PDB file of C-alpha atoms and ligand atoms in Angstrom:
ATOM      1  CA  UNK A   1      21.561  30.350 -97.372  1.00 52.00           C
ATOM      2  CA  UNK A   2      20.349  33.086 -95.447  1.00 52.00           C
ATOM      3  CA  UNK A   3      21.156  36.742 -97.192  1.00 56.00           C
ATOM      4  CA  UNK A   4      20.832  40.085 -95.758  1.00 58.00           C
ATOM      5  CA  UNK A   5      19.095  42.307 -98.081  1.00 55.00           C
ATOM      6  CA  UNK A   6      20.700  45.663 -98.448  1.00 56.00           C
ATOM      7  CA  UNK A   7      19.562  48.125 -95.832  1.00 52.00           C
ATOM      8  CA  UNK A   8      18.275  51.651 -97.052  1.00 55.00           C
ATOM      9  CA  UNK A   9      21.043  54.071 -97.069  1.00 53.00           C
ATOM     10  CA  UNK A  10      19.806  56.100 -93.832  1.00 56.00           C
ATOM     11  CA  UNK A  11      21.728  57.511 -91.303  1.00 61.00           C
ATOM     12  CA  UNK A  12      20.520  54.801 -89.168  1.00 61.00           C
ATOM     13  CA  UNK A  13      21.750  52.032 -91.854  1.00 61.00           C
ATOM     14  CA  UNK A  14      24.410  50.195 -89.751  1.00 67.00           C
ATOM     15  CA  UNK A  15      22.011  49.838 -86.798  1.00 82.00           C
ATOM     16  CA  UNK A  16      19.083  48.281 -88.998  1.00 84.00           C
ATOM     17  CA  UNK A  17      21.511  45.806 -90.421  1.00 87.00           C
ATOM     18  CA  UNK A  18      22.675  44.683 -86.980  1.00 89.00           C
ATOM     19  CA  UNK A  19      18.885  44.239 -86.091  1.00 90.00           C
ATOM     20  CA  UNK A  20      18.340  42.316 -89.089  1.00 91.00           C
ATOM     21  CA  UNK A  21      21.416  39.898 -88.326  1.00 92.00           C
ATOM     22  CA  UNK A  22      20.426  39.638 -84.656  1.00 92.00           C
ATOM     23  CA  UNK A  23      16.512  38.428 -85.908  1.00 92.00           C
ATOM     24  CA  UNK A  24      18.145  35.953 -88.402  1.00 93.00           C
ATOM     25  CA  UNK A  25      20.258  34.265 -85.777  1.00 93.00           C
ATOM     26  CA  UNK A  26      17.222  34.104 -83.424  1.00 93.00           C
ATOM     27  CA  UNK A  27      15.348  32.149 -86.102  1.00 95.00           C
ATOM     28  CA  UNK A  28      18.093  30.121 -86.907  1.00 95.00           C
ATOM     29  CA  UNK A  29      18.373  29.172 -83.494  1.00 95.00           C
ATOM     30  CA  UNK A  30      14.482  28.239 -83.327  1.00 95.00           C
ATOM     31  CA  UNK A  31      14.585  26.169 -86.453  1.00 95.00           C
ATOM     32  CA  UNK A  32      17.768  24.625 -85.415  1.00 95.00           C
ATOM     33  CA  UNK A  33      15.607  23.413 -82.057  1.00 96.00           C
ATOM     34  CA  UNK A  34      12.623  22.301 -84.009  1.00 96.00           C
ATOM     35  CA  UNK A  35      15.003  20.261 -86.526  1.00 95.00           C
ATOM     36  CA  UNK A  36      16.940  18.894 -83.394  1.00 95.00           C
ATOM     37  CA  UNK A  37      13.432  17.708 -81.740  1.00 96.00           C
ATOM     38  CA  UNK A  38      12.282  16.149 -85.031  1.00 95.00           C
ATOM     39  CA  UNK A  39      15.667  14.273 -85.550  1.00 95.00           C
ATOM     40  CA  UNK A  40      15.435  13.195 -81.705  1.00 94.00           C
ATOM     41  CA  UNK A  41      11.872  11.733 -82.287  1.00 93.00           C
ATOM     42  CA  UNK A  42      12.873  10.033 -85.373  1.00 92.00           C
ATOM     43  CA  UNK A  43      15.764   8.276 -83.273  1.00 91.00           C
ATOM     44  CA  UNK A  44      13.638   7.326 -80.322  1.00 88.00           C
ATOM     45  CA  UNK A  45      11.053   5.607 -82.664  1.00 85.00           C
ATOM     46  CA  UNK A  46      13.572   3.874 -84.571  1.00 84.00           C
ATOM     47  CA  UNK A  47      14.987   2.300 -81.236  1.00 83.00           C
ATOM     48  CA  UNK A  48      11.720   1.941 -79.846  1.00 78.00           C
ATOM     49  CA  UNK A  49      10.413  -0.301 -83.014  1.00 72.00           C
ATOM     50  CA  UNK A  50      13.483  -2.078 -83.140  1.00 71.00           C
ATOM     51  CA  UNK A  51      13.527  -3.193 -79.407  1.00 70.00           C
ATOM     52  CA  UNK A  52       9.727  -3.766 -79.474  1.00 64.00           C
ATOM     53  CA  UNK A  53       8.190  -5.044 -82.790  1.00 56.00           C
ATOM     54  CA  UNK A  54       4.421  -4.648 -83.049  1.00 56.00           C
ATOM     55  CA  UNK A  55       3.067  -7.801 -81.329  1.00 58.00           C
ATOM     56  CA  UNK A  56       1.206  -8.469 -84.530  1.00 65.00           C
ATOM     57  CA  UNK A  57       4.263  -8.835 -86.867  1.00 78.00           C
ATOM     58  CA  UNK A  58       4.844 -12.557 -87.880  1.00 87.00           C
ATOM     59  CA  UNK A  59       8.044 -13.630 -89.522  1.00 89.00           C
ATOM     60  CA  UNK A  60       8.446 -16.854 -91.498  1.00 90.00           C
ATOM     61  CA  UNK A  61      11.755 -18.023 -93.523  1.00 89.00           C
ATOM     62  CA  UNK A  62      11.507 -17.711 -97.198  1.00 89.00           C
ATOM     63  CA  UNK A  63      14.085 -20.559 -97.814  1.00 90.00           C
ATOM     64  CA  UNK A  64      12.070 -23.127 -95.904  1.00 90.00           C
ATOM     65  CA  UNK A  65       8.708 -21.897 -96.796  1.00 88.00           C
ATOM     66  CA  UNK A  66       7.790 -25.022 -99.084  1.00 87.00           C
ATOM     67  CA  UNK A  67       9.868 -27.484 -96.926  1.00 89.00           C
ATOM     68  CA  UNK A  68       8.511 -27.048 -93.508  1.00 88.00           C
ATOM     69  CA  UNK A  69       6.080 -25.239 -91.345  1.00 89.00           C
ATOM     70  CA  UNK A  70       2.739 -23.821 -91.986  1.00 92.00           C
ATOM     71  CA  UNK A  71       2.749 -23.020 -95.597  1.00 93.00           C
ATOM     72  CA  UNK A  72       4.145 -26.445 -97.025  1.00 93.00           C
ATOM     73  CA  UNK A  73       2.041 -27.384 -99.908  1.00 91.00           C
ATOM     74  CA  UNK A  74      -0.093 -30.128 -98.032  1.00 90.00           C
ATOM     75  CA  UNK A  75      -1.233 -27.481 -95.539  1.00 92.00           C
ATOM     76  CA  UNK A  76      -2.651 -24.924 -98.072  1.00 94.00           C
ATOM     77  CA  UNK A  77      -6.038 -24.087 -98.743  1.00 93.00           C
ATOM     78  CA  UNK A  78      -9.118 -23.636 -96.189  1.00 95.00           C
ATOM     79  CA  UNK A  79      -9.136 -25.621 -92.809  1.00 93.00           C
ATOM     80  CA  UNK A  80     -11.619 -25.860 -90.283  1.00 93.00           C
ATOM     81  CA  UNK A  81     -10.696 -26.255 -86.838  1.00 87.00           C
ATOM     82  CA  UNK A  82     -12.215 -28.127 -84.090  1.00 83.00           C
ATOM     83  CA  UNK A  83     -14.237 -25.137 -82.803  1.00 86.00           C
ATOM     84  CA  UNK A  84     -15.269 -24.203 -86.282  1.00 87.00           C
ATOM     85  CA  UNK A  85     -12.749 -21.462 -87.071  1.00 93.00           C
ATOM     86  CA  UNK A  86     -12.284 -21.047 -90.693  1.00 95.00           C
ATOM     87  CA  UNK A  87      -8.540 -20.369 -92.049  1.00 95.00           C
ATOM     88  CA  UNK A  88      -7.318 -19.997 -95.386  1.00 96.00           C
ATOM     89  CA  UNK A  89      -3.622 -20.076 -95.721  1.00 96.00           C
ATOM     90  CA  UNK A  90      -1.996 -19.171 -98.979  1.00 96.00           C
ATOM     91  CA  UNK A  91       1.258 -18.505-100.561  1.00 96.00           C
ATOM     92  CA  UNK A  92       1.841 -15.931-103.740  1.00 96.00           C
ATOM     93  CA  UNK A  93       4.908 -16.296-106.063  1.00 95.00           C
ATOM     94  CA  UNK A  94       5.632 -14.954-109.351  1.00 94.00           C
ATOM     95  CA  UNK A  95       3.181 -15.305-110.887  1.00 94.00           C
ATOM     96  CA  UNK A  96       0.401 -17.186-109.415  1.00 95.00           C
ATOM     97  CA  UNK A  97      -1.474 -18.111-105.955  1.00 96.00           C
ATOM     98  CA  UNK A  98      -1.111 -21.433-104.459  1.00 94.00           C
ATOM     99  CA  UNK A  99      -3.864 -22.491-104.083  1.00 93.00           C
ATOM    100  CA  UNK A 100      -5.378 -21.100-107.627  1.00 94.00           C
ATOM    101  CA  UNK A 101      -8.921 -21.116-106.135  1.00 94.00           C
ATOM    102  CA  UNK A 102     -10.055 -20.623-102.725  1.00 95.00           C
ATOM    103  CA  UNK A 103     -13.243 -21.954-100.979  1.00 95.00           C
ATOM    104  CA  UNK A 104     -14.961 -20.016 -98.138  1.00 96.00           C
ATOM    105  CA  UNK A 105     -18.052 -20.023 -96.523  1.00 95.00           C
ATOM    106  CA  UNK A 106     -20.831 -17.516 -96.523  1.00 95.00           C
ATOM    107  CA  UNK A 107     -21.550 -15.329 -93.656  1.00 95.00           C
ATOM    108  CA  UNK A 108     -18.847 -16.826 -91.173  1.00 94.00           C
ATOM    109  CA  UNK A 109     -15.493 -15.094 -90.093  1.00 95.00           C
ATOM    110  CA  UNK A 110     -12.517 -16.482 -92.355  1.00 95.00           C
ATOM    111  CA  UNK A 111      -8.927 -15.767 -91.112  1.00 95.00           C
ATOM    112  CA  UNK A 112      -6.645 -15.347 -94.065  1.00 95.00           C
ATOM    113  CA  UNK A 113      -2.770 -16.275 -93.514  1.00 95.00           C
ATOM    114  CA  UNK A 114      -0.639 -15.843 -96.574  1.00 95.00           C
ATOM    115  CA  UNK A 115       2.878 -15.054 -97.427  1.00 95.00           C
ATOM    116  CA  UNK A 116       5.127 -14.591-100.653  1.00 95.00           C
ATOM    117  CA  UNK A 117       7.872 -16.648-102.038  1.00 94.00           C
ATOM    118  CA  UNK A 118       9.551 -14.183-103.911  1.00 93.00           C
ATOM    119  CA  UNK A 119       8.648 -10.728-104.633  1.00 93.00           C
ATOM    120  CA  UNK A 120       6.022  -8.065-102.960  1.00 94.00           C
ATOM    121  CA  UNK A 121       2.477  -9.565-104.076  1.00 96.00           C
ATOM    122  CA  UNK A 122      -1.089  -8.740-102.617  1.00 95.00           C
ATOM    123  CA  UNK A 123      -4.620  -9.449-103.481  1.00 95.00           C
ATOM    124  CA  UNK A 124      -8.279  -8.090-103.171  1.00 95.00           C
ATOM    125  CA  UNK A 125     -10.991 -10.314-103.388  1.00 95.00           C
ATOM    126  CA  UNK A 126     -13.576  -8.800-105.739  1.00 92.00           C
ATOM    127  CA  UNK A 127     -15.269  -5.840-104.542  1.00 87.00           C
ATOM    128  CA  UNK A 128     -15.078  -7.331-100.476  1.00 90.00           C
ATOM    129  CA  UNK A 129     -12.854  -5.461 -98.015  1.00 90.00           C
ATOM    130  CA  UNK A 130     -10.387  -8.750 -98.114  1.00 92.00           C
ATOM    131  CA  UNK A 131      -7.267  -6.889 -99.205  1.00 93.00           C
ATOM    132  CA  UNK A 132      -3.475  -7.150 -98.312  1.00 93.00           C
ATOM    133  CA  UNK A 133       0.173  -7.135 -99.396  1.00 94.00           C
ATOM    134  CA  UNK A 134       1.965 -10.361 -99.246  1.00 94.00           C
ATOM    135  CA  UNK A 135       5.664  -9.557 -98.285  1.00 93.00           C
ATOM    136  CA  UNK A 136       8.508 -12.265 -98.333  1.00 93.00           C
ATOM    137  CA  UNK A 137       9.564 -12.922 -94.633  1.00 92.00           C
ATOM    138  CA  UNK A 138       6.154 -11.930 -93.194  1.00 93.00           C
ATOM    139  CA  UNK A 139       2.715 -13.266 -92.705  1.00 94.00           C
ATOM    140  CA  UNK A 140       0.015 -11.537 -93.495  1.00 93.00           C
ATOM    141  CA  UNK A 141      -3.172 -12.068 -91.653  1.00 93.00           C
ATOM    142  CA  UNK A 142      -6.940 -10.603 -91.502  1.00 93.00           C
ATOM    143  CA  UNK A 143     -10.590 -11.852 -90.974  1.00 94.00           C
ATOM    144  CA  UNK A 144     -13.066 -10.827 -92.716  1.00 94.00           C
ATOM    145  CA  UNK A 145     -16.800 -12.269 -93.473  1.00 95.00           C
ATOM    146  CA  UNK A 146     -18.311 -12.759 -97.104  1.00 95.00           C
ATOM    147  CA  UNK A 147     -21.870 -11.571 -97.132  1.00 94.00           C
ATOM    148  CA  UNK A 148     -23.128 -13.130-100.541  1.00 93.00           C
ATOM    149  CA  UNK A 149     -22.310 -16.520-102.128  1.00 94.00           C
ATOM    150  CA  UNK A 150     -20.655 -16.729-105.380  1.00 94.00           C
ATOM    151  CA  UNK A 151     -17.631 -16.651-107.222  1.00 94.00           C
ATOM    152  CA  UNK A 152     -15.152 -13.780-107.043  1.00 93.00           C
ATOM    153  CA  UNK A 153     -11.960 -12.798-108.772  1.00 95.00           C
ATOM    154  CA  UNK A 154      -8.970 -12.127-106.707  1.00 96.00           C
ATOM    155  CA  UNK A 155      -6.144 -10.465-108.623  1.00 96.00           C
ATOM    156  CA  UNK A 156      -2.754  -9.498-107.261  1.00 96.00           C
ATOM    157  CA  UNK A 157      -2.730  -5.992-106.942  1.00 94.00           C
ATOM    158  CA  UNK A 158       1.045  -5.261-106.229  1.00 95.00           C
ATOM    159  CA  UNK A 159       3.435  -4.945-109.297  1.00 95.00           C
ATOM    160  CA  UNK A 160       5.157  -7.973-109.278  1.00 95.00           C
ATOM    161  CA  UNK A 161       7.206  -8.192-112.355  1.00 94.00           C
ATOM    162  CA  UNK A 162       5.809  -8.958-116.149  1.00 95.00           C
ATOM    163  CA  UNK A 163       3.503 -11.554-115.580  1.00 95.00           C
ATOM    164  CA  UNK A 164       1.717  -9.425-112.621  1.00 96.00           C
ATOM    165  CA  UNK A 165      -1.391  -8.792-115.080  1.00 95.00           C
ATOM    166  CA  UNK A 166      -1.718 -12.445-115.487  1.00 95.00           C
ATOM    167  CA  UNK A 167      -1.614 -13.307-111.870  1.00 96.00           C
ATOM    168  CA  UNK A 168      -4.948 -13.995-110.051  1.00 95.00           C
ATOM    169  CA  UNK A 169      -6.966 -16.673-108.390  1.00 96.00           C
ATOM    170  CA  UNK A 170     -10.602 -17.185-107.736  1.00 95.00           C
ATOM    171  CA  UNK A 171     -12.687 -17.291-104.248  1.00 96.00           C
ATOM    172  CA  UNK A 172     -15.776 -19.670-104.288  1.00 95.00           C
ATOM    173  CA  UNK A 173     -18.242 -18.343-101.557  1.00 95.00           C
ATOM    174  CA  UNK A 174     -20.326 -21.184-100.746  1.00 94.00           C
ATOM    175  CA  UNK A 175     -23.502 -21.195 -98.551  1.00 95.00           C
ATOM    176  CA  UNK A 176     -22.743 -22.077 -95.025  1.00 94.00           C
ATOM    177  CA  UNK A 177     -24.203 -25.411 -95.126  1.00 94.00           C
ATOM    178  CA  UNK A 178     -22.876 -26.520 -98.051  1.00 93.00           C
ATOM    179  CA  UNK A 179     -19.313 -25.523 -97.123  1.00 93.00           C
ATOM    180  CA  UNK A 180     -19.709 -27.041 -93.492  1.00 92.00           C
ATOM    181  CA  UNK A 181     -21.158 -30.206 -95.118  1.00 91.00           C
ATOM    182  CA  UNK A 182     -17.690 -30.429 -97.314  1.00 89.00           C
ATOM    183  CA  UNK A 183     -15.419 -29.453 -94.172  1.00 89.00           C
ATOM    184  CA  UNK A 184     -16.731 -32.543 -92.605  1.00 88.00           C
ATOM    185  CA  UNK A 185     -15.230 -34.787 -95.218  1.00 85.00           C
ATOM    186  CA  UNK A 186     -11.909 -32.929 -95.997  1.00 83.00           C
ATOM    187  CA  UNK A 187      -9.024 -31.754 -93.949  1.00 83.00           C
ATOM    188  CA  UNK A 188      -7.971 -29.054 -96.564  1.00 85.00           C
ATOM    189  CA  UNK A 189     -10.293 -27.777 -99.003  1.00 84.00           C
ATOM    190  CA  UNK A 190      -9.890 -25.953-102.246  1.00 82.00           C
ATOM    191  CA  UNK A 191     -12.490 -25.188-105.358  1.00 81.00           C
ATOM    192  CA  UNK A 192     -15.381 -27.451-106.170  1.00 67.00           C
ATOM    193  CA  UNK A 193     -15.765 -28.158-109.761  1.00 64.00           C
ATOM    194  CA  UNK A 194     -19.050 -26.239-110.689  1.00 59.00           C
TER     195      UNK A 194
HETATM  196 CU1  CUA B   1       1.974 -10.812-107.814  1.00 87.96          CU
HETATM  197 CU2  CUA B   1       1.699  -8.656-108.888  1.00 87.96          CU
END
């Protein structure tokens, strides 16, 4: 890689060449040390994350997704638990979301929990900050609040195959009272026909 440029033909020619070679060696050592430190950091970070995965990473078995556990069909949609916490559970697959239409309250924190049954998908709800990737084997979760009532589109935003463009769901943001009234009568909710 390193080449020594021809030294001017002076009486001192040999000496100048030796100085250049020594300088190049010094810099090679410096660069070598920097590279060594970077490689050591990469190894350290890799081993560290392997032995201590971030606590927020939740995994789920893709093979049994539809058969047992949190993401069985009857458990998808919106649920309000005893202390009023609102949770939306959904599954993405080529090329649709289940449920196809989500219902959430206005002005109340909503926790999304989602995963994918096949490829990497993602979604964003209208112009809100509800936005995540859905990766097979992992549970994506975030909490957000929808300030305005109304209906929003929820397209898949990760290219997931030929049907990607047609993969989207809808989100109905209901006024808080209307939502809570419905929640009193249903364990799992999806959209109201309007
Ligand atoms: Cu699913 Cu793009």
